[in-house]
PDB file of C-alpha atoms in Angstrom:
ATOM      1  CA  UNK A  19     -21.640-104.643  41.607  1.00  0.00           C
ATOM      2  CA  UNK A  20     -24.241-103.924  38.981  1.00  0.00           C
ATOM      3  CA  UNK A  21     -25.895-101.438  41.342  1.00  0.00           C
ATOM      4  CA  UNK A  22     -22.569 -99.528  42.363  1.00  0.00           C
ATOM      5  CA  UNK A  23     -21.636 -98.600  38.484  1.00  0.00           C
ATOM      6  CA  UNK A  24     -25.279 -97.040  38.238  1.00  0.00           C
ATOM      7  CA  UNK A  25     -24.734 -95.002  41.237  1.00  0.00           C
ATOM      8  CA  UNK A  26     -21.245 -93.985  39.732  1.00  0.00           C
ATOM      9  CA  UNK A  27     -23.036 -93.183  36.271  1.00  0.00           C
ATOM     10  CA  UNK A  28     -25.527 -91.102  38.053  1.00  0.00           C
ATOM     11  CA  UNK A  29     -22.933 -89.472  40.167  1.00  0.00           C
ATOM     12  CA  UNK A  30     -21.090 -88.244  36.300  1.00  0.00           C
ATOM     13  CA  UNK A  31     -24.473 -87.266  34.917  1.00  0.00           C
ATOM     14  CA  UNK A  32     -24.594 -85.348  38.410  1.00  0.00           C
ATOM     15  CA  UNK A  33     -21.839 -83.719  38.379  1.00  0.00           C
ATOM     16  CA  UNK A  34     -21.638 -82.271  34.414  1.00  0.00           C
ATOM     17  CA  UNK A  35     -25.434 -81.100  35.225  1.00  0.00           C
ATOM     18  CA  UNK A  36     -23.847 -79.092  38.098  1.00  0.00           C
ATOM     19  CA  UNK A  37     -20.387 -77.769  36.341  1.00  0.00           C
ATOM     20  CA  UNK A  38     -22.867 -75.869  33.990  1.00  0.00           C
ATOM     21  CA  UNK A  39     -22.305 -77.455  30.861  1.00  0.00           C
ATOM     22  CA  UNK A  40     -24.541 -76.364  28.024  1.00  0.00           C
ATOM     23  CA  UNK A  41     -24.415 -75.937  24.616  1.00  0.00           C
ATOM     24  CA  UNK A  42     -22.384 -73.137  22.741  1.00  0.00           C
ATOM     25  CA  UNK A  43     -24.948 -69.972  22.508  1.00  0.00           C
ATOM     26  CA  UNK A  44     -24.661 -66.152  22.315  1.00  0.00           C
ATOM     27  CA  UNK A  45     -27.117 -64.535  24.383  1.00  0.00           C
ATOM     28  CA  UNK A  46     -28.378 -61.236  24.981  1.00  0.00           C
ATOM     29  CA  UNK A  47     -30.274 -57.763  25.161  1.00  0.00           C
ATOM     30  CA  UNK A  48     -31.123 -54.793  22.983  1.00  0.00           C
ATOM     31  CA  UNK A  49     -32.184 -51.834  23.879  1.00  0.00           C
ATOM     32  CA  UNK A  50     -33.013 -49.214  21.329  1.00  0.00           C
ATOM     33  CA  UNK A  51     -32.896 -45.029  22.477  1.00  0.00           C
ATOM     34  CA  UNK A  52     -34.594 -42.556  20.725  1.00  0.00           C
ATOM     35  CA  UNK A  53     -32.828 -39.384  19.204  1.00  0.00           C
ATOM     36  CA  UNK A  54     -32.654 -37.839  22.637  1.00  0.00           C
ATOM     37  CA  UNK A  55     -30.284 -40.897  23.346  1.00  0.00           C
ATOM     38  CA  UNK A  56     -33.349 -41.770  25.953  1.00  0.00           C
ATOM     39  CA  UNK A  57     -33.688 -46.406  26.618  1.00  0.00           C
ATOM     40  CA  UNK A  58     -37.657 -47.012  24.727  1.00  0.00           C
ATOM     41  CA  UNK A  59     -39.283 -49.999  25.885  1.00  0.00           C
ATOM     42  CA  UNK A  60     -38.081 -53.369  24.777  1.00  0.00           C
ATOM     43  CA  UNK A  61     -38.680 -53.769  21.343  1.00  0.00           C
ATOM     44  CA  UNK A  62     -39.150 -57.609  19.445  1.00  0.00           C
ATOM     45  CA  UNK A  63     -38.268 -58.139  16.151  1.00  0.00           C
ATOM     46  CA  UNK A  64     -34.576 -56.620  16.535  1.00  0.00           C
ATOM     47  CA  UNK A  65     -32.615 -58.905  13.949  1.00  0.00           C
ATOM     48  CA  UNK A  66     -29.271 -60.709  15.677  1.00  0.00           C
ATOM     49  CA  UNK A  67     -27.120 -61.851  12.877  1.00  0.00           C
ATOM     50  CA  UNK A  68     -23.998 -64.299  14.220  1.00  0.00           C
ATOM     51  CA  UNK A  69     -21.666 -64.816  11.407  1.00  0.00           C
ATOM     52  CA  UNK A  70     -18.865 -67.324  11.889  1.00  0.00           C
ATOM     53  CA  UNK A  71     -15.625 -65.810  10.557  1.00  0.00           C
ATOM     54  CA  UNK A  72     -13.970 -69.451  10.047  1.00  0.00           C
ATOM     55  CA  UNK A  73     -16.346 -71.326   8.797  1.00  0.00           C
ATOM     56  CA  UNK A  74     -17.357 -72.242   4.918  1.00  0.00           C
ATOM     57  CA  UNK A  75     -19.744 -69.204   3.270  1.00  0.00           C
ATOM     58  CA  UNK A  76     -22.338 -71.680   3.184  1.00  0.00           C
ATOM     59  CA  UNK A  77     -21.871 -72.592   6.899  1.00  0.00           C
ATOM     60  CA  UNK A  78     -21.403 -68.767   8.282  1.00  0.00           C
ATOM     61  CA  UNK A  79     -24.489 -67.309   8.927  1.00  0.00           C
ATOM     62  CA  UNK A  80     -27.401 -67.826  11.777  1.00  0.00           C
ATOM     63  CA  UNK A  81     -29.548 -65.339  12.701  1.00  0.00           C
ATOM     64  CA  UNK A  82     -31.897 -65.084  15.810  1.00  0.00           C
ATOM     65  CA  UNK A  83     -35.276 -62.184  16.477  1.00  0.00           C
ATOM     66  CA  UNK A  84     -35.281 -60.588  19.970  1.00  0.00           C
ATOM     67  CA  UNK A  85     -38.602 -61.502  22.159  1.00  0.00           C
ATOM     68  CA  UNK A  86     -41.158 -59.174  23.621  1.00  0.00           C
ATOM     69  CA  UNK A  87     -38.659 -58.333  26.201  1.00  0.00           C
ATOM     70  CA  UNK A  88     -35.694 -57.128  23.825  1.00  0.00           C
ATOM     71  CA  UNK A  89     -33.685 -60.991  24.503  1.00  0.00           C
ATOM     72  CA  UNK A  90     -32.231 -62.790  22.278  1.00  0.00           C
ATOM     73  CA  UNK A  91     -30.818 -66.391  21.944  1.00  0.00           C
ATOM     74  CA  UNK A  92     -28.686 -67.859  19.176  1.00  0.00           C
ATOM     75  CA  UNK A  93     -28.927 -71.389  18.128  1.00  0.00           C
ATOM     76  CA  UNK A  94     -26.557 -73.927  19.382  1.00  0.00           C
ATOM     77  CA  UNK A  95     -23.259 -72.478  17.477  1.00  0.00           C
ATOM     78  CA  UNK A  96     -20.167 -74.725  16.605  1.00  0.00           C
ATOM     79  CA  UNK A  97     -16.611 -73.055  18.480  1.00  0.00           C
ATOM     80  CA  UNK A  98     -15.667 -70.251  16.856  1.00  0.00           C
ATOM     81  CA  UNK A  99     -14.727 -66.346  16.256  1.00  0.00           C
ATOM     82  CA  UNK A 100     -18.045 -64.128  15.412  1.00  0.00           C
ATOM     83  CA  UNK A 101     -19.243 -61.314  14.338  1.00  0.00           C
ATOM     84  CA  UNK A 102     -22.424 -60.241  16.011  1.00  0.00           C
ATOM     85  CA  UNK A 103     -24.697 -57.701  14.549  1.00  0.00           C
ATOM     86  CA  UNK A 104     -28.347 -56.222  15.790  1.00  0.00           C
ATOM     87  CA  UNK A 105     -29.782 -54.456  13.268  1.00  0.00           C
ATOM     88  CA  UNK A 106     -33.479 -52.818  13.798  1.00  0.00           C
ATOM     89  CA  UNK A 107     -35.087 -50.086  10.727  1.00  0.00           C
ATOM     90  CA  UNK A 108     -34.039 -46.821  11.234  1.00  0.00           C
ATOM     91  CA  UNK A 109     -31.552 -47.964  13.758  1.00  0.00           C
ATOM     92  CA  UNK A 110     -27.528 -47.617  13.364  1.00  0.00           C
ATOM     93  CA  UNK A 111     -26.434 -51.162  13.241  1.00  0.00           C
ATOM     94  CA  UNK A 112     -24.411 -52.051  16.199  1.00  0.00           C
ATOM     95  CA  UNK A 113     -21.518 -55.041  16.070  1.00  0.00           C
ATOM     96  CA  UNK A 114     -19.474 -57.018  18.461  1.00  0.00           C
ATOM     97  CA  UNK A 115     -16.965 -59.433  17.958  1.00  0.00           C
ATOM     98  CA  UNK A 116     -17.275 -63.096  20.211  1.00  0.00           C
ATOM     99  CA  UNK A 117     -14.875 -65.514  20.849  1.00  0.00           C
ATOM    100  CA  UNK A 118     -17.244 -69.351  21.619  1.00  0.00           C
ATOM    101  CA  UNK A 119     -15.903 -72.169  23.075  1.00  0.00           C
ATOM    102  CA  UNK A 120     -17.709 -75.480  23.326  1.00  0.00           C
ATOM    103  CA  UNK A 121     -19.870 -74.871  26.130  1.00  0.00           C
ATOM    104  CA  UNK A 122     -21.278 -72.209  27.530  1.00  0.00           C
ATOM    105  CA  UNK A 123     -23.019 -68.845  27.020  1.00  0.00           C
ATOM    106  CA  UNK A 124     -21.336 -66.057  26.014  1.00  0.00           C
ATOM    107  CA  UNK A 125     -23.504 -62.396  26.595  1.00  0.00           C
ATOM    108  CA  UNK A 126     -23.574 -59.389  23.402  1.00  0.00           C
ATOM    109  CA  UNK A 127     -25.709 -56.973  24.423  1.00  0.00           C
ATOM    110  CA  UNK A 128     -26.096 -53.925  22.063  1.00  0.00           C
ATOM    111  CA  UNK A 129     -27.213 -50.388  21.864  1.00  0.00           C
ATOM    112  CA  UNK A 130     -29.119 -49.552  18.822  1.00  0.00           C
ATOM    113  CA  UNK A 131     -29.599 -45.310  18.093  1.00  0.00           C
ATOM    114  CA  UNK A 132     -31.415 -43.857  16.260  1.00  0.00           C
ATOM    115  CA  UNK A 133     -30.724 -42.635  12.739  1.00  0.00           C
ATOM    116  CA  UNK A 134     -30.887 -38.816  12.804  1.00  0.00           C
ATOM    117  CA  UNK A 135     -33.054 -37.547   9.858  1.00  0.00           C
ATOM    118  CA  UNK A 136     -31.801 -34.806   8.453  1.00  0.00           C
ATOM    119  CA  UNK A 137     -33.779 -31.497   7.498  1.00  0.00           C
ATOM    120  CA  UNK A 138     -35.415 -31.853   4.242  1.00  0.00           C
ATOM    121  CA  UNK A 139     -37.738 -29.591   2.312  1.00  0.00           C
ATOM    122  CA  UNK A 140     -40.929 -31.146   0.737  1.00  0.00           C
ATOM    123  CA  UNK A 141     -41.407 -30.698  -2.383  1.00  0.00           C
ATOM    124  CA  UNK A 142     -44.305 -28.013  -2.255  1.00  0.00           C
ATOM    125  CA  UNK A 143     -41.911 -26.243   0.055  1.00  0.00           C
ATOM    126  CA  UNK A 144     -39.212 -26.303  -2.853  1.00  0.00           C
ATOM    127  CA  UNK A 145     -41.163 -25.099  -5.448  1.00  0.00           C
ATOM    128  CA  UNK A 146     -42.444 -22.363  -3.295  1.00  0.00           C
ATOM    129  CA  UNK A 147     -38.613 -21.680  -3.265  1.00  0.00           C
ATOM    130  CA  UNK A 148     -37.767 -22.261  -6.639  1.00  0.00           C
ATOM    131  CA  UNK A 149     -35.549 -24.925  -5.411  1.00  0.00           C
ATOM    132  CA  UNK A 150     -34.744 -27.445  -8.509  1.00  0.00           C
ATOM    133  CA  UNK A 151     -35.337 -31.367  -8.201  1.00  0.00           C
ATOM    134  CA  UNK A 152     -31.877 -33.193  -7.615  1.00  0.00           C
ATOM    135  CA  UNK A 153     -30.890 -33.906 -11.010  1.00  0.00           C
ATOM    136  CA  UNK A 154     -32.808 -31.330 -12.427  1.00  0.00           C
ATOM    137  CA  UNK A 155     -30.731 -29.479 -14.693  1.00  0.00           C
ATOM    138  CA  UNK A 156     -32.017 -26.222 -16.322  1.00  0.00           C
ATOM    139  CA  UNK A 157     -30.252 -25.430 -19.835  1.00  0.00           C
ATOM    140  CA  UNK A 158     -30.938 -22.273 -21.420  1.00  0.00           C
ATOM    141  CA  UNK A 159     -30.681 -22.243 -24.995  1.00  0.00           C
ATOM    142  CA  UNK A 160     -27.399 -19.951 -26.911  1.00  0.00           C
ATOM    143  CA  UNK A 161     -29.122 -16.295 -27.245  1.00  0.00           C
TER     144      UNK A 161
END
């Protein structure tokens, strides 16, 4: 008898191993592009920010750093409705909204471009122009 219930606990431990259950995790990729809109290489260091949108303030926020190979992995998360967010310097930062059950994986990968800089004068360049300072404001006195 005794050695029948172990096989039948074995065959349960068995069979959740095989049905895939795992903890609650959002997983993914992020791939940055230049300003030419061209993939770079995988960049680490991309921030992942998972913010639970019904849980207490002080219970709402876990964050995650992509590996050399542009992955991420969040921490085991409770169920929930998220907000997702990569964000990488100089990048636009890129959100997605996930729905987490109990178990399982759910994938966000993101996108990140590039923050066009715009065309700005240095400031040898604007005095050679006579070009004021922002702010600068030139009052001539009443004549």
């Amino acid at each position: 008898m005794r050695c029948k219930l172990h096989q039948a606990v074995v065959l349960v431990v068995m069979g959740v191993l095989a049905t895939g259950c795992t903890a609650a995790r959002i997983v993914g990729k992020t791939t940055l592009m230049d300003d030419k809109g061209t993939p770079l290489p995988p960049t680490p260091g991309v921030t992942v920010n998972f913010i639970n949108l019904g849980a207490a303030l002080e219970d709402s926020l876990a964050s995650a750093q992509t590996d050399v190979k542009g992955k991420y992995q969040s921490a085991v998360l409770p169920p929930g409705k998220y907000t997702v967010e990569a964000m990488y310097p100089g990048y636009v930062i890129e959100r997605a909204t996930v729905v987490l059950g109990k178990h399982g994986k759910k994938k966000a990968p993101f996108v990140l471009k590039k923050i066009r800089e715009g065309s700005s004068r240095s400031v040898n360049e604007a005095q050679e122009e006579n070009i004021p300072n922002p702010g600068e404001v030139k009052i001539k006195p009443p004549e």
